[in-house]
Amino acid sequence: MHNTKTKKEQIEEICGKGYQLDFGTVFENAFENYKKIVLYAGLMFLVFSILISIILITGLISYVGIEHMEEFGNKMKQLSTLKVMPLDIALPLNAGLLLFSAIISPFIAGFFKMADCGEKGEEFHVSTMFTYYKFPYFLNIILSIIIIGVLSTGLAMFLENAGLGFVGTVTNLLISFLTFLTIPLIVFSNLNVADALKYSVLLVLKQPLILLGLTIVAGIGSILGIFGLCIGIFFTLPFMYSMNYIIYKNIIGVDETSEITQIGTVQD
């Protein structure tokens, strides 16, 4: 027997005692990590976005029918002018978007793996992006996205239909902020969905102001690429993943050994 604490026990201790973050140090470390992955990650974002766009457009044309595309476009324009979208349209639309987000979420989580490889000086390839399409990461990531999505979107729709659209938007953003460490906790700490969600909220609430500042700065930095003929945004978006990874690393720490070797040790 050994006295080494499990990752879950370490996180519980951090939640109890708290932690310190230096804004400047975290930002600098995140930027250094970003520089290591920006080219490859940007190309992945670009290629992935093109492929997804082709798939979605093809699927839409197949579903609507090429002869009805103009009618469909006019209907979408009409709906965009409405202050509140009818529930019979909003529910299936949001359900479809949530399901799509859940399916691709393990791929998106691959950017955290890329950031981890960059930080450790390890090589990363196209296969790196599909690291988490493996048990148990695949199910845990998808379930966490669905739970977060149902909660945030459901509350936002309820408040919007109650005439509180602004409150709904703020609620949506708040839930996203409180749960932004969920995926790193799943892939780097091998936590199950319930624990990852719980500890994300608890950890964020320990330092909400500095974390909010860091996420806002990362968000602004991530969208700056839109001014570079829009294509540049594919190469600035990875900064958000570098920031989230470095925040996680500074709070909890990242094991030197690959988490893939620890499959099967997911905490109960």
JSON list of N, CA and C in Angstrom, two decimals, residues 22-38 115 118-119 214-215 217-218 222 236-250:
[
{"chain": "A", "resi": 22, "resn": "ASP", "atom": "N", "xyz": [-1.78, 33.70, -10.55]},
{"chain": "A", "resi": 22, "resn": "ASP", "atom": "CA", "xyz": [-1.26, 35.00, -10.94]},
{"chain": "A", "resi": 22, "resn": "ASP", "atom": "C", "xyz": [-1.68, 35.27, -12.37]},
{"chain": "A", "resi": 23, "resn": "PHE", "atom": "N", "xyz": [-2.45, 36.33, -12.58]},
{"chain": "A", "resi": 23, "resn": "PHE", "atom": "CA", "xyz": [-3.00, 36.63, -13.90]},
{"chain": "A", "resi": 23, "resn": "PHE", "atom": "C", "xyz": [-1.91, 36.70, -14.95]},
{"chain": "A", "resi": 24, "resn": "GLY", "atom": "N", "xyz": [-0.86, 37.45, -14.67]},
{"chain": "A", "resi": 24, "resn": "GLY", "atom": "CA", "xyz": [0.21, 37.65, -15.64]},
{"chain": "A", "resi": 24, "resn": "GLY", "atom": "C", "xyz": [0.93, 36.37, -15.99]},
{"chain": "A", "resi": 25, "resn": "THR", "atom": "N", "xyz": [1.20, 35.55, -14.98]},
{"chain": "A", "resi": 25, "resn": "THR", "atom": "CA", "xyz": [1.91, 34.29, -15.20]},
{"chain": "A", "resi": 25, "resn": "THR", "atom": "C", "xyz": [1.08, 33.33, -16.03]},
{"chain": "A", "resi": 26, "resn": "VAL", "atom": "N", "xyz": [-0.21, 33.21, -15.69]},
{"chain": "A", "resi": 26, "resn": "VAL", "atom": "CA", "xyz": [-1.10, 32.31, -16.43]},
{"chain": "A", "resi": 26, "resn": "VAL", "atom": "C", "xyz": [-1.22, 32.77, -17.89]},
{"chain": "A", "resi": 27, "resn": "PHE", "atom": "N", "xyz": [-1.40, 34.06, -18.08]},
{"chain": "A", "resi": 27, "resn": "PHE", "atom": "CA", "xyz": [-1.52, 34.58, -19.45]},
{"chain": "A", "resi": 27, "resn": "PHE", "atom": "C", "xyz": [-0.25, 34.31, -20.25]},
{"chain": "A", "resi": 28, "resn": "GLU", "atom": "N", "xyz": [0.90, 34.58, -19.64]},
{"chain": "A", "resi": 28, "resn": "GLU", "atom": "CA", "xyz": [2.17, 34.36, -20.33]},
{"chain": "A", "resi": 28, "resn": "GLU", "atom": "C", "xyz": [2.38, 32.89, -20.68]},
{"chain": "A", "resi": 29, "resn": "ASN", "atom": "N", "xyz": [2.07, 32.01, -19.74]},
{"chain": "A", "resi": 29, "resn": "ASN", "atom": "CA", "xyz": [2.21, 30.58, -19.98]},
{"chain": "A", "resi": 29, "resn": "ASN", "atom": "C", "xyz": [1.26, 30.10, -21.08]},
{"chain": "A", "resi": 30, "resn": "ALA", "atom": "N", "xyz": [0.04, 30.64, -21.06]},
{"chain": "A", "resi": 30, "resn": "ALA", "atom": "CA", "xyz": [-0.95, 30.27, -22.07]},
{"chain": "A", "resi": 30, "resn": "ALA", "atom": "C", "xyz": [-0.49, 30.72, -23.46]},
{"chain": "A", "resi": 31, "resn": "PHE", "atom": "N", "xyz": [0.08, 31.90, -23.54]},
{"chain": "A", "resi": 31, "resn": "PHE", "atom": "CA", "xyz": [0.55, 32.41, -24.83]},
{"chain": "A", "resi": 31, "resn": "PHE", "atom": "C", "xyz": [1.73, 31.59, -25.33]},
{"chain": "A", "resi": 32, "resn": "GLU", "atom": "N", "xyz": [2.62, 31.19, -24.43]},
{"chain": "A", "resi": 32, "resn": "GLU", "atom": "CA", "xyz": [3.76, 30.35, -24.82]},
{"chain": "A", "resi": 32, "resn": "GLU", "atom": "C", "xyz": [3.27, 28.99, -25.32]},
{"chain": "A", "resi": 33, "resn": "ASN", "atom": "N", "xyz": [2.26, 28.43, -24.65]},
{"chain": "A", "resi": 33, "resn": "ASN", "atom": "CA", "xyz": [1.69, 27.16, -25.09]},
{"chain": "A", "resi": 33, "resn": "ASN", "atom": "C", "xyz": [1.02, 27.32, -26.46]},
{"chain": "A", "resi": 34, "resn": "TYR", "atom": "N", "xyz": [0.31, 28.42, -26.61]},
{"chain": "A", "resi": 34, "resn": "TYR", "atom": "CA", "xyz": [-0.39, 28.72, -27.87]},
{"chain": "A", "resi": 34, "resn": "TYR", "atom": "C", "xyz": [0.59, 28.79, -29.04]},
{"chain": "A", "resi": 35, "resn": "LYS", "atom": "N", "xyz": [1.74, 29.40, -28.83]},
{"chain": "A", "resi": 35, "resn": "LYS", "atom": "CA", "xyz": [2.73, 29.53, -29.91]},
{"chain": "A", "resi": 35, "resn": "LYS", "atom": "C", "xyz": [3.24, 28.16, -30.36]},
{"chain": "A", "resi": 36, "resn": "LYS", "atom": "N", "xyz": [3.22, 27.18, -29.46]},
{"chain": "A", "resi": 36, "resn": "LYS", "atom": "CA", "xyz": [3.71, 25.84, -29.80]},
{"chain": "A", "resi": 36, "resn": "LYS", "atom": "C", "xyz": [2.72, 25.05, -30.66]},
{"chain": "A", "resi": 37, "resn": "ILE", "atom": "N", "xyz": [1.43, 25.41, -30.58]},
{"chain": "A", "resi": 37, "resn": "ILE", "atom": "CA", "xyz": [0.42, 24.61, -31.27]},
{"chain": "A", "resi": 37, "resn": "ILE", "atom": "C", "xyz": [-0.35, 25.38, -32.34]},
{"chain": "A", "resi": 38, "resn": "VAL", "atom": "N", "xyz": [-0.13, 26.68, -32.44]},
{"chain": "A", "resi": 38, "resn": "VAL", "atom": "CA", "xyz": [-1.00, 27.53, -33.25]},
{"chain": "A", "resi": 38, "resn": "VAL", "atom": "C", "xyz": [-1.09, 27.09, -34.71]},
{"chain": "A", "resi": 115, "resn": "ALA", "atom": "N", "xyz": [-2.56, 20.76, -26.68]},
{"chain": "A", "resi": 115, "resn": "ALA", "atom": "CA", "xyz": [-1.93, 21.73, -25.78]},
{"chain": "A", "resi": 115, "resn": "ALA", "atom": "C", "xyz": [-1.04, 21.01, -24.78]},
{"chain": "A", "resi": 118, "resn": "GLY", "atom": "N", "xyz": [2.10, 19.91, -26.55]},
{"chain": "A", "resi": 118, "resn": "GLY", "atom": "CA", "xyz": [2.95, 21.08, -26.78]},
{"chain": "A", "resi": 118, "resn": "GLY", "atom": "C", "xyz": [3.68, 21.50, -25.52]},
{"chain": "A", "resi": 119, "resn": "GLU", "atom": "N", "xyz": [2.99, 21.44, -24.39]},
{"chain": "A", "resi": 119, "resn": "GLU", "atom": "CA", "xyz": [3.58, 21.82, -23.11]},
{"chain": "A", "resi": 119, "resn": "GLU", "atom": "C", "xyz": [4.70, 20.86, -22.70]},
{"chain": "A", "resi": 214, "resn": "LEU", "atom": "N", "xyz": [-9.40, 36.03, -17.03]},
{"chain": "A", "resi": 214, "resn": "LEU", "atom": "CA", "xyz": [-8.59, 35.23, -17.95]},
{"chain": "A", "resi": 214, "resn": "LEU", "atom": "C", "xyz": [-9.43, 34.70, -19.11]},
{"chain": "A", "resi": 215, "resn": "THR", "atom": "N", "xyz": [-10.65, 34.25, -18.82]},
{"chain": "A", "resi": 215, "resn": "THR", "atom": "CA", "xyz": [-11.49, 33.71, -19.89]},
{"chain": "A", "resi": 215, "resn": "THR", "atom": "C", "xyz": [-11.96, 34.82, -20.83]},
{"chain": "A", "resi": 217, "resn": "VAL", "atom": "N", "xyz": [-10.26, 37.61, -21.52]},
{"chain": "A", "resi": 217, "resn": "VAL", "atom": "CA", "xyz": [-9.09, 37.94, -22.33]},
{"chain": "A", "resi": 217, "resn": "VAL", "atom": "C", "xyz": [-8.85, 36.87, -23.39]},
{"chain": "A", "resi": 218, "resn": "ALA", "atom": "N", "xyz": [-8.99, 35.61, -23.00]},
{"chain": "A", "resi": 218, "resn": "ALA", "atom": "CA", "xyz": [-8.81, 34.51, -23.95]},
{"chain": "A", "resi": 218, "resn": "ALA", "atom": "C", "xyz": [-9.87, 34.56, -25.04]},
{"chain": "A", "resi": 222, "resn": "SER", "atom": "N", "xyz": [-9.20, 35.11, -28.91]},
{"chain": "A", "resi": 222, "resn": "SER", "atom": "CA", "xyz": [-9.60, 34.05, -29.83]},
{"chain": "A", "resi": 222, "resn": "SER", "atom": "C", "xyz": [-10.39, 34.55, -31.04]},
{"chain": "A", "resi": 236, "resn": "THR", "atom": "N", "xyz": [-6.54, 31.84, -34.27]},
{"chain": "A", "resi": 236, "resn": "THR", "atom": "CA", "xyz": [-6.60, 32.49, -32.97]},
{"chain": "A", "resi": 236, "resn": "THR", "atom": "C", "xyz": [-7.48, 31.72, -31.98]},
{"chain": "A", "resi": 237, "resn": "LEU", "atom": "N", "xyz": [-8.42, 30.93, -32.49]},
{"chain": "A", "resi": 237, "resn": "LEU", "atom": "CA", "xyz": [-9.29, 30.14, -31.62]},
{"chain": "A", "resi": 237, "resn": "LEU", "atom": "C", "xyz": [-8.52, 29.19, -30.70]},
{"chain": "A", "resi": 238, "resn": "PRO", "atom": "N", "xyz": [-7.42, 28.57, -31.15]},
{"chain": "A", "resi": 238, "resn": "PRO", "atom": "CA", "xyz": [-6.69, 27.67, -30.26]},
{"chain": "A", "resi": 238, "resn": "PRO", "atom": "C", "xyz": [-6.20, 28.32, -28.96]},
{"chain": "A", "resi": 239, "resn": "PHE", "atom": "N", "xyz": [-6.12, 29.66, -28.95]},
{"chain": "A", "resi": 239, "resn": "PHE", "atom": "CA", "xyz": [-5.66, 30.34, -27.75]},
{"chain": "A", "resi": 239, "resn": "PHE", "atom": "C", "xyz": [-6.58, 30.05, -26.57]},
{"chain": "A", "resi": 240, "resn": "MET", "atom": "N", "xyz": [-7.87, 29.89, -26.84]},
{"chain": "A", "resi": 240, "resn": "MET", "atom": "CA", "xyz": [-8.82, 29.59, -25.77]},
{"chain": "A", "resi": 240, "resn": "MET", "atom": "C", "xyz": [-8.51, 28.24, -25.14]},
{"chain": "A", "resi": 241, "resn": "TYR", "atom": "N", "xyz": [-8.13, 27.27, -25.95]},
{"chain": "A", "resi": 241, "resn": "TYR", "atom": "CA", "xyz": [-7.82, 25.94, -25.43]},
{"chain": "A", "resi": 241, "resn": "TYR", "atom": "C", "xyz": [-6.50, 25.95, -24.67]},
{"chain": "A", "resi": 242, "resn": "SER", "atom": "N", "xyz": [-5.54, 26.72, -25.16]},
{"chain": "A", "resi": 242, "resn": "SER", "atom": "CA", "xyz": [-4.27, 26.87, -24.43]},
{"chain": "A", "resi": 242, "resn": "SER", "atom": "C", "xyz": [-4.52, 27.51, -23.08]},
{"chain": "A", "resi": 243, "resn": "MET", "atom": "N", "xyz": [-5.37, 28.52, -23.04]},
{"chain": "A", "resi": 243, "resn": "MET", "atom": "CA", "xyz": [-5.68, 29.21, -21.78]},
{"chain": "A", "resi": 243, "resn": "MET", "atom": "C", "xyz": [-6.35, 28.25, -20.79]},
{"chain": "A", "resi": 244, "resn": "ASN", "atom": "N", "xyz": [-7.37, 27.52, -21.25]},
{"chain": "A", "resi": 244, "resn": "ASN", "atom": "CA", "xyz": [-8.07, 26.60, -20.36]},
{"chain": "A", "resi": 244, "resn": "ASN", "atom": "C", "xyz": [-7.15, 25.50, -19.85]},
{"chain": "A", "resi": 245, "resn": "TYR", "atom": "N", "xyz": [-6.27, 25.04, -20.73]},
{"chain": "A", "resi": 245, "resn": "TYR", "atom": "CA", "xyz": [-5.32, 23.99, -20.33]},
{"chain": "A", "resi": 245, "resn": "TYR", "atom": "C", "xyz": [-4.36, 24.51, -19.26]},
{"chain": "A", "resi": 246, "resn": "ILE", "atom": "N", "xyz": [-3.82, 25.70, -19.48]},
{"chain": "A", "resi": 246, "resn": "ILE", "atom": "CA", "xyz": [-2.86, 26.28, -18.53]},
{"chain": "A", "resi": 246, "resn": "ILE", "atom": "C", "xyz": [-3.54, 26.60, -17.20]},
{"chain": "A", "resi": 247, "resn": "ILE", "atom": "N", "xyz": [-4.78, 27.05, -17.24]},
{"chain": "A", "resi": 247, "resn": "ILE", "atom": "CA", "xyz": [-5.53, 27.29, -16.00]},
{"chain": "A", "resi": 247, "resn": "ILE", "atom": "C", "xyz": [-5.65, 25.99, -15.23]},
{"chain": "A", "resi": 248, "resn": "TYR", "atom": "N", "xyz": [-6.06, 24.93, -15.92]},
{"chain": "A", "resi": 248, "resn": "TYR", "atom": "CA", "xyz": [-6.17, 23.62, -15.27]},
{"chain": "A", "resi": 248, "resn": "TYR", "atom": "C", "xyz": [-4.82, 23.18, -14.70]},
{"chain": "A", "resi": 249, "resn": "LYS", "atom": "N", "xyz": [-3.77, 23.33, -15.48]},
{"chain": "A", "resi": 249, "resn": "LYS", "atom": "CA", "xyz": [-2.44, 22.90, -15.05]},
{"chain": "A", "resi": 249, "resn": "LYS", "atom": "C", "xyz": [-1.99, 23.67, -13.81]},
{"chain": "A", "resi": 250, "resn": "ASN", "atom": "N", "xyz": [-2.26, 24.97, -13.78]},
{"chain": "A", "resi": 250, "resn": "ASN", "atom": "CA", "xyz": [-1.84, 25.78, -12.64]},
{"chain": "A", "resi": 250, "resn": "ASN", "atom": "C", "xyz": [-2.66, 25.49, -11.38]}
]
